[in-house]
């Protein structure tokens, strides 16, 4: 108990130091809230109360066909019938000791089966988490409880392997071989970040959710917005625009609600591999200015579009702060020195791709720095 108290005190002190060093972090804790407007302080992880979701198909009637609907984020959760991976691979198999795993199409359903050679347990796959760009994990019900499959499809392998953070040893029983039961609080977090409108009355209502991260996850439920528009009340449109947040709040609280910022990392077990937590890694960059909009998430990424994969695309983002050559004159907005090594594909050196072996994927490390070859 004493050790726990010490840890809590140290955490509080550390948070105090962080917020002392970054004044914008203090400002980010207080927003001006209009009590009659739930969208005024919208948070992707907060339930919408009695505000009605209208769906992206309603949104695009006025906002035209938005490219966001084709992004991996919009397909962060898929129904098994919609999974392109499960269409391409109608029978995926994996073995761990005496236990065999199979995810296969059977008529209109996709069935997850685990067998020890004598007996087997089969359950319909309820949801697929991830479009499959990196991988796809499978969610199912067993004895009325939500479970995460013990195996995941990995794009690099084009096959199944152990789900991240699940044990690799040979299980002691068929029940334990199935996978991991998802605690209720974790299930709420998972579906809040992978679907739209999953939380109502502080409870997980999966049946009411829309698979994937769509318009209303970031902009808030559109019921009041639609009503205001129909009433031509253009001064009170009841919709949230994250782009108006200050850079710290946008990156470390709004985007970080799902992509993980420094506050969440402080509460994670020591030794956690953080390279895939982009807001946290950005925050950890040397001399990172939390007040500079050129260093916020949307400075480089448009959430309404697919993420460009070509490194050269990001050079212009780097040159928003840095000079592109040693001969270029400094300006009030471009005063950072040029790179003495190269003038293109900056991110390949300063934001190197780093592999997380358990996930069979190389993530772009968002901690901007000079990386020596030996430290990659």
CSV table of C-alpha atoms in Angstrom, one decimal:
chain,number,residue,atom,x,y,z
A,1,UNK,CA,0.0,0.0,0.0
A,2,UNK,CA,2.8,2.4,0.9
A,3,UNK,CA,4.5,1.7,-2.5
A,4,UNK,CA,1.2,2.5,-4.3
A,5,UNK,CA,0.9,5.8,-2.5
A,6,UNK,CA,4.5,6.7,-3.4
A,7,UNK,CA,3.7,5.9,-7.1
A,8,UNK,CA,0.6,8.1,-7.0
A,9,UNK,CA,2.5,11.0,-5.4
A,10,UNK,CA,5.3,10.7,-8.0
A,11,UNK,CA,2.7,10.6,-10.8
A,12,UNK,CA,1.0,13.7,-9.5
A,13,UNK,CA,4.3,15.5,-9.2
A,14,UNK,CA,5.3,14.5,-12.7
A,15,UNK,CA,2.0,15.7,-14.1
A,16,UNK,CA,2.5,19.0,-12.3
A,17,UNK,CA,6.0,19.4,-13.8
A,18,UNK,CA,4.6,18.6,-17.3
A,19,UNK,CA,1.8,21.1,-17.0
A,20,UNK,CA,4.2,23.7,-15.5
A,21,UNK,CA,6.6,23.3,-18.4
A,22,UNK,CA,3.8,23.5,-21.0
A,23,UNK,CA,1.4,26.4,-20.3
A,24,UNK,CA,-0.8,25.3,-23.2
A,25,UNK,CA,-1.4,22.0,-21.3
A,26,UNK,CA,-3.0,24.0,-18.5
A,27,UNK,CA,-5.2,25.9,-20.9
A,28,UNK,CA,-6.3,22.6,-22.6
A,29,UNK,CA,-7.9,21.5,-19.4
A,30,UNK,CA,-10.5,24.2,-19.4
A,31,UNK,CA,-12.9,24.7,-22.4
A,32,UNK,CA,-15.7,27.2,-22.6
A,33,UNK,CA,-18.8,25.0,-22.4
A,34,UNK,CA,-22.3,26.0,-23.5
A,35,UNK,CA,-24.5,23.9,-21.3
A,36,UNK,CA,-27.3,23.8,-23.8
A,37,UNK,CA,-25.0,22.6,-26.6
A,38,UNK,CA,-23.5,19.1,-26.1
A,39,UNK,CA,-21.3,19.6,-29.1
A,40,UNK,CA,-19.4,22.6,-27.5
A,41,UNK,CA,-17.1,20.3,-25.6
A,42,UNK,CA,-17.3,17.1,-27.7
A,43,UNK,CA,-14.9,14.3,-26.8
A,44,UNK,CA,-14.6,11.1,-28.9
A,45,UNK,CA,-14.5,9.0,-25.7
A,46,UNK,CA,-17.6,10.6,-24.1
A,47,UNK,CA,-21.1,9.4,-24.6
A,48,UNK,CA,-23.4,11.6,-26.5
A,49,UNK,CA,-26.3,11.6,-24.0
A,50,UNK,CA,-29.6,12.1,-25.6
A,51,UNK,CA,-28.2,13.6,-28.8
A,52,UNK,CA,-29.1,11.6,-31.9
A,53,UNK,CA,-26.6,10.1,-34.3
A,54,UNK,CA,-27.7,10.5,-37.9
A,55,UNK,CA,-25.0,8.5,-39.8
A,56,UNK,CA,-22.5,9.5,-42.4
A,57,UNK,CA,-24.9,8.8,-45.3
A,58,UNK,CA,-27.0,11.7,-43.9
A,59,UNK,CA,-23.9,13.9,-43.6
A,60,UNK,CA,-22.8,13.4,-47.2
A,61,UNK,CA,-26.2,14.6,-48.5
A,62,UNK,CA,-24.9,18.1,-47.8
A,63,UNK,CA,-21.2,17.6,-47.6
A,64,UNK,CA,-20.9,15.5,-50.7
A,65,UNK,CA,-19.1,12.1,-50.8
A,66,UNK,CA,-16.3,12.6,-48.3
A,67,UNK,CA,-13.1,10.7,-48.9
A,68,UNK,CA,-13.0,9.9,-45.2
A,69,UNK,CA,-15.5,7.1,-45.8
A,70,UNK,CA,-12.8,5.3,-47.8
A,71,UNK,CA,-10.0,5.6,-45.2
A,72,UNK,CA,-8.8,2.8,-43.0
A,73,UNK,CA,-10.1,4.7,-40.0
A,74,UNK,CA,-13.6,4.5,-41.4
A,75,UNK,CA,-13.2,0.7,-41.5
A,76,UNK,CA,-11.6,0.4,-38.0
A,77,UNK,CA,-14.4,-2.1,-37.3
A,78,UNK,CA,-16.0,-4.3,-39.9
A,79,UNK,CA,-18.7,-6.9,-39.8
A,80,UNK,CA,-17.3,-10.3,-40.9
A,81,UNK,CA,-19.3,-10.2,-44.1
A,82,UNK,CA,-17.6,-7.0,-45.1
A,83,UNK,CA,-14.0,-8.0,-44.3
A,84,UNK,CA,-11.9,-8.1,-47.5
A,85,UNK,CA,-9.4,-10.3,-45.7
A,86,UNK,CA,-12.0,-12.9,-44.9
A,87,UNK,CA,-13.2,-12.7,-48.5
A,88,UNK,CA,-9.7,-13.3,-49.8
A,89,UNK,CA,-8.9,-16.0,-47.2
A,90,UNK,CA,-12.1,-18.0,-46.6
A,91,UNK,CA,-10.1,-20.4,-44.3
A,92,UNK,CA,-7.3,-19.2,-42.1
A,93,UNK,CA,-5.5,-21.7,-39.9
A,94,UNK,CA,-2.9,-21.7,-37.1
A,95,UNK,CA,-1.5,-24.3,-34.7
A,96,UNK,CA,-0.1,-24.0,-31.2
A,97,UNK,CA,0.9,-27.3,-29.8
A,98,UNK,CA,-2.1,-29.6,-29.7
A,99,UNK,CA,-4.4,-26.7,-30.3
A,100,UNK,CA,-5.6,-25.8,-33.8
A,101,UNK,CA,-7.3,-22.5,-34.8
A,102,UNK,CA,-9.4,-21.9,-37.8
A,103,UNK,CA,-11.4,-18.9,-39.0
A,104,UNK,CA,-13.6,-19.9,-41.9
A,105,UNK,CA,-16.6,-18.8,-43.9
A,106,UNK,CA,-19.6,-21.1,-43.4
A,107,UNK,CA,-22.5,-19.8,-45.4
A,108,UNK,CA,-23.3,-16.2,-44.5
A,109,UNK,CA,-21.3,-16.4,-41.2
A,110,UNK,CA,-17.6,-16.5,-40.3
A,111,UNK,CA,-16.8,-19.1,-37.6
A,112,UNK,CA,-13.9,-19.0,-35.2
A,113,UNK,CA,-13.0,-22.6,-34.1
A,114,UNK,CA,-10.5,-23.8,-31.6
A,115,UNK,CA,-9.8,-27.6,-31.2
A,116,UNK,CA,-7.6,-29.7,-29.0
A,117,UNK,CA,-7.9,-32.7,-31.3
A,118,UNK,CA,-10.7,-34.3,-29.3
A,119,UNK,CA,-13.1,-31.5,-28.6
A,120,UNK,CA,-13.7,-28.1,-30.1
A,121,UNK,CA,-15.4,-24.8,-29.4
A,122,UNK,CA,-16.9,-22.8,-32.3
A,123,UNK,CA,-18.3,-19.3,-32.1
A,124,UNK,CA,-19.4,-16.8,-34.9
A,125,UNK,CA,-17.1,-13.9,-35.4
A,126,UNK,CA,-19.1,-10.8,-34.4
A,127,UNK,CA,-16.7,-8.0,-35.3
A,128,UNK,CA,-13.3,-7.6,-37.1
A,129,UNK,CA,-11.1,-4.9,-35.5
A,130,UNK,CA,-8.9,-3.3,-38.1
A,131,UNK,CA,-9.2,-3.1,-41.8
A,132,UNK,CA,-6.1,-5.2,-42.2
A,133,UNK,CA,-3.5,-2.7,-43.2
A,134,UNK,CA,-1.5,-3.9,-40.3
A,135,UNK,CA,-3.6,-6.7,-39.1
A,136,UNK,CA,-7.1,-7.8,-38.1
A,137,UNK,CA,-8.2,-9.2,-34.8
A,138,UNK,CA,-11.5,-11.0,-34.3
A,139,UNK,CA,-14.2,-10.3,-31.6
A,140,UNK,CA,-16.7,-12.9,-30.6
A,141,UNK,CA,-19.2,-13.8,-27.9
A,142,UNK,CA,-18.7,-16.9,-25.6
A,143,UNK,CA,-21.0,-17.6,-22.8
A,144,UNK,CA,-22.5,-14.2,-23.3
A,145,UNK,CA,-19.2,-12.4,-22.8
A,146,UNK,CA,-17.1,-10.5,-25.3
A,147,UNK,CA,-13.8,-12.2,-26.2
A,148,UNK,CA,-10.7,-11.2,-28.2
A,149,UNK,CA,-9.4,-14.0,-30.4
A,150,UNK,CA,-6.1,-15.5,-29.4
A,151,UNK,CA,-4.9,-15.2,-33.0
A,152,UNK,CA,-4.8,-12.2,-35.4
A,153,UNK,CA,-4.4,-11.9,-39.1
A,154,UNK,CA,-1.2,-10.0,-39.9
A,155,UNK,CA,-0.8,-8.4,-43.4
A,156,UNK,CA,3.0,-9.1,-43.5
A,157,UNK,CA,2.5,-12.8,-42.8
A,158,UNK,CA,-0.7,-13.1,-44.9
A,159,UNK,CA,-1.7,-15.5,-42.1
A,160,UNK,CA,-2.6,-15.8,-38.4
A,161,UNK,CA,-0.3,-15.4,-35.5
A,162,UNK,CA,-0.7,-14.6,-31.8
A,163,UNK,CA,-2.7,-11.5,-30.9
A,164,UNK,CA,-0.5,-8.8,-29.3
A,165,UNK,CA,-0.3,-9.0,-25.5
A,166,UNK,CA,-1.8,-12.5,-25.4
A,167,UNK,CA,0.3,-15.5,-24.2
A,168,UNK,CA,2.3,-17.6,-26.6
A,169,UNK,CA,2.6,-20.6,-24.4
A,170,UNK,CA,0.5,-23.8,-25.0
A,171,UNK,CA,-2.7,-23.3,-23.0
A,172,UNK,CA,-3.8,-25.7,-20.3
A,173,UNK,CA,-7.4,-26.1,-21.5
A,174,UNK,CA,-9.7,-25.6,-24.5
A,175,UNK,CA,-11.4,-22.7,-22.7
A,176,UNK,CA,-8.2,-20.8,-22.1
A,177,UNK,CA,-7.1,-21.5,-25.7
A,178,UNK,CA,-10.0,-19.5,-27.0
A,179,UNK,CA,-8.6,-16.1,-26.3
A,180,UNK,CA,-9.1,-13.3,-23.8
A,181,UNK,CA,-12.3,-12.1,-22.2
A,182,UNK,CA,-12.6,-8.3,-22.6
A,183,UNK,CA,-13.5,-6.5,-19.4
A,184,UNK,CA,-16.5,-4.1,-19.7
A,185,UNK,CA,-14.5,-0.9,-19.2
A,186,UNK,CA,-12.0,-2.0,-21.9
A,187,UNK,CA,-14.8,-3.0,-24.2
A,188,UNK,CA,-16.2,0.5,-24.0
A,189,UNK,CA,-12.8,2.0,-24.9
A,190,UNK,CA,-12.3,-0.4,-27.8
A,191,UNK,CA,-15.7,0.2,-29.4
A,192,UNK,CA,-15.5,4.0,-28.7
A,193,UNK,CA,-12.3,4.1,-30.8
A,194,UNK,CA,-13.3,1.6,-33.4
A,195,UNK,CA,-17.0,2.4,-34.1
A,196,UNK,CA,-19.5,5.2,-34.0
A,197,UNK,CA,-22.2,5.7,-31.4
A,198,UNK,CA,-21.4,2.7,-29.2
A,199,UNK,CA,-21.9,4.3,-25.8
A,200,UNK,CA,-25.4,5.3,-24.5
A,201,UNK,CA,-26.4,5.9,-20.9
A,202,UNK,CA,-22.8,5.1,-19.9
A,203,UNK,CA,-23.3,1.6,-21.2
A,204,UNK,CA,-21.9,-0.2,-24.2
A,205,UNK,CA,-24.7,-0.6,-26.7
A,206,UNK,CA,-23.0,-2.4,-29.5
A,207,UNK,CA,-26.2,-3.1,-31.4
A,208,UNK,CA,-26.7,0.6,-31.8
A,209,UNK,CA,-23.2,1.2,-33.1
A,210,UNK,CA,-22.1,1.8,-36.6
A,211,UNK,CA,-18.9,0.0,-37.5
A,212,UNK,CA,-15.9,2.2,-38.2
A,213,UNK,CA,-14.8,5.7,-37.2
A,214,UNK,CA,-17.1,8.0,-39.2
A,215,UNK,CA,-18.0,11.7,-39.3
A,216,UNK,CA,-19.8,11.9,-35.9
A,217,UNK,CA,-16.9,10.4,-33.9
A,218,UNK,CA,-14.9,13.6,-34.5
A,219,UNK,CA,-17.6,16.1,-35.1
A,220,UNK,CA,-20.2,14.9,-32.6
A,221,UNK,CA,-23.6,13.5,-33.1
A,222,UNK,CA,-25.4,15.2,-35.9
A,223,UNK,CA,-29.0,15.3,-34.7
A,224,UNK,CA,-29.0,18.8,-33.4
A,225,UNK,CA,-26.9,20.0,-36.3
A,226,UNK,CA,-29.4,18.6,-38.8
A,227,UNK,CA,-32.3,20.3,-36.9
A,228,UNK,CA,-30.5,23.6,-36.8
A,229,UNK,CA,-29.7,23.5,-40.5
A,230,UNK,CA,-33.3,22.7,-41.4
A,231,UNK,CA,-34.4,25.6,-39.2
A,232,UNK,CA,-31.7,27.8,-41.0
A,233,UNK,CA,-30.2,28.6,-37.6
A,234,UNK,CA,-26.7,29.1,-39.1
A,235,UNK,CA,-25.4,30.8,-35.9
A,236,UNK,CA,-26.0,27.7,-33.8
A,237,UNK,CA,-25.1,24.7,-35.9
A,238,UNK,CA,-24.3,22.4,-33.0
A,239,UNK,CA,-21.4,20.7,-34.5
A,240,UNK,CA,-17.8,20.4,-33.3
A,241,UNK,CA,-14.8,21.3,-35.3
A,242,UNK,CA,-11.6,19.8,-33.8
A,243,UNK,CA,-9.4,22.0,-36.1
A,244,UNK,CA,-10.3,24.9,-33.8
A,245,UNK,CA,-8.6,23.4,-30.8
A,246,UNK,CA,-5.2,24.6,-29.7
A,247,UNK,CA,-2.3,22.4,-30.9
A,248,UNK,CA,-1.7,20.7,-27.6
A,249,UNK,CA,-5.4,19.9,-26.9
A,250,UNK,CA,-5.9,18.7,-30.5
A,251,UNK,CA,-2.9,16.3,-30.4
A,252,UNK,CA,-2.6,15.3,-26.8
A,253,UNK,CA,-6.3,15.1,-25.8
A,254,UNK,CA,-8.5,14.9,-28.8
A,255,UNK,CA,-6.6,12.7,-31.2
A,256,UNK,CA,-4.8,11.0,-28.3
A,257,UNK,CA,-8.1,9.8,-26.9
A,258,UNK,CA,-7.6,6.9,-29.2
A,259,UNK,CA,-4.1,7.2,-30.6
A,260,UNK,CA,-2.6,7.6,-27.1
A,261,UNK,CA,-0.9,10.7,-25.7
A,262,UNK,CA,1.4,11.3,-22.8
A,263,UNK,CA,-1.2,11.2,-20.1
A,264,UNK,CA,-2.2,7.6,-20.9
A,265,UNK,CA,1.4,6.5,-21.3
A,266,UNK,CA,2.1,7.6,-17.8
A,267,UNK,CA,-0.4,5.0,-16.5
A,268,UNK,CA,0.9,2.2,-18.6
A,269,UNK,CA,3.2,-0.6,-17.4
A,270,UNK,CA,6.9,0.1,-17.4
A,271,UNK,CA,8.5,-1.2,-20.6
A,272,UNK,CA,5.5,-0.8,-22.8
A,273,UNK,CA,6.6,-0.3,-26.4
A,274,UNK,CA,5.2,3.2,-27.2
A,275,UNK,CA,6.4,3.5,-30.8
A,276,UNK,CA,2.9,3.0,-32.2
A,277,UNK,CA,1.4,5.8,-30.0
A,278,UNK,CA,1.9,8.7,-32.3
A,279,UNK,CA,0.7,11.7,-30.1
A,280,UNK,CA,2.9,10.5,-27.3
A,281,UNK,CA,6.0,10.1,-29.5
A,282,UNK,CA,5.4,13.5,-31.0
A,283,UNK,CA,5.2,15.0,-27.6
A,284,UNK,CA,8.5,13.3,-26.7
A,285,UNK,CA,10.3,15.0,-29.6
A,286,UNK,CA,13.2,17.2,-28.4
A,287,UNK,CA,12.2,20.9,-28.2
A,288,UNK,CA,8.7,20.0,-29.3
A,289,UNK,CA,6.6,23.2,-29.0
A,290,UNK,CA,3.1,22.2,-27.9
A,291,UNK,CA,1.8,25.7,-29.0
A,292,UNK,CA,2.9,25.4,-32.6
A,293,UNK,CA,0.2,24.4,-35.0
A,294,UNK,CA,2.9,23.1,-37.4
A,295,UNK,CA,3.6,20.3,-34.9
A,296,UNK,CA,0.0,19.1,-34.3
A,297,UNK,CA,-1.5,16.0,-35.8
A,298,UNK,CA,-3.4,17.7,-38.6
A,299,UNK,CA,-0.3,19.6,-39.7
A,300,UNK,CA,0.8,16.4,-41.5
A,301,UNK,CA,-2.4,14.3,-41.6
A,302,UNK,CA,-5.8,15.1,-43.1
A,303,UNK,CA,-8.2,12.8,-41.3
A,304,UNK,CA,-10.6,13.0,-44.2
A,305,UNK,CA,-8.1,11.4,-46.6
A,306,UNK,CA,-6.0,8.2,-46.7
A,307,UNK,CA,-2.5,8.7,-45.2
A,308,UNK,CA,0.1,9.2,-48.0
A,309,UNK,CA,2.8,6.6,-47.7
A,310,UNK,CA,5.4,8.2,-49.9
A,311,UNK,CA,8.1,9.9,-47.7
A,312,UNK,CA,8.6,12.8,-50.1
A,313,UNK,CA,5.0,13.9,-49.5
A,314,UNK,CA,6.0,15.1,-46.0
A,315,UNK,CA,9.0,17.2,-47.1
A,316,UNK,CA,6.8,20.3,-47.5
A,317,UNK,CA,5.6,19.8,-43.9
A,318,UNK,CA,9.2,19.8,-42.6
A,319,UNK,CA,10.0,22.9,-44.6
A,320,UNK,CA,7.2,24.7,-42.9
A,321,UNK,CA,9.7,25.2,-40.1
A,322,UNK,CA,13.1,24.2,-41.5
A,323,UNK,CA,14.9,25.9,-44.3
A,324,UNK,CA,15.2,23.7,-47.4
A,325,UNK,CA,18.8,24.8,-48.1
A,326,UNK,CA,21.7,26.5,-46.4
A,327,UNK,CA,21.5,29.4,-48.9
A,328,UNK,CA,17.8,30.1,-48.1
A,329,UNK,CA,17.2,33.2,-46.0
A,330,UNK,CA,15.5,32.8,-42.7
A,331,UNK,CA,12.0,34.2,-42.2
A,332,UNK,CA,9.9,34.7,-39.0
A,333,UNK,CA,8.1,31.4,-39.7
A,334,UNK,CA,11.0,29.4,-41.2
A,335,UNK,CA,14.0,29.8,-39.0
A,336,UNK,CA,15.0,26.2,-38.2
A,337,UNK,CA,18.2,25.2,-39.8
A,338,UNK,CA,18.3,23.0,-42.9
A,339,UNK,CA,19.5,19.3,-42.7
A,340,UNK,CA,23.2,19.1,-43.7
A,341,UNK,CA,22.7,15.6,-45.0
A,342,UNK,CA,19.8,15.6,-47.4
A,343,UNK,CA,17.0,17.8,-48.8
A,344,UNK,CA,14.3,15.3,-49.4
A,345,UNK,CA,12.5,12.3,-47.8
A,346,UNK,CA,13.3,13.9,-44.4
A,347,UNK,CA,11.1,11.4,-42.4
A,348,UNK,CA,13.1,8.4,-43.5
A,349,UNK,CA,15.9,9.7,-41.2
A,350,UNK,CA,14.2,11.8,-38.6
A,351,UNK,CA,11.0,9.7,-38.1
A,352,UNK,CA,12.3,6.2,-38.9
A,353,UNK,CA,10.2,3.2,-39.3
A,354,UNK,CA,10.6,0.9,-36.3
A,355,UNK,CA,9.4,-2.6,-36.1
A,356,UNK,CA,7.2,-4.0,-33.3
A,357,UNK,CA,8.0,-7.7,-33.8
A,358,UNK,CA,4.9,-8.9,-32.0
A,359,UNK,CA,2.8,-7.0,-34.5
A,360,UNK,CA,4.9,-7.9,-37.6
A,361,UNK,CA,4.8,-4.3,-38.7
A,362,UNK,CA,7.1,-1.3,-38.9
A,363,UNK,CA,5.5,1.8,-37.5
A,364,UNK,CA,6.6,5.4,-38.3
A,365,UNK,CA,8.1,6.7,-35.1
A,366,UNK,CA,6.7,10.1,-34.6
A,367,UNK,CA,9.4,11.2,-32.2
A,368,UNK,CA,11.2,13.7,-34.4
A,369,UNK,CA,15.0,13.5,-33.8
A,370,UNK,CA,18.4,12.9,-35.3
A,371,UNK,CA,18.7,9.1,-35.4
A,372,UNK,CA,22.1,7.4,-35.6
A,373,UNK,CA,22.1,4.2,-37.6
A,374,UNK,CA,22.9,2.1,-34.5
A,375,UNK,CA,19.9,3.6,-32.6
A,376,UNK,CA,17.3,2.7,-35.2
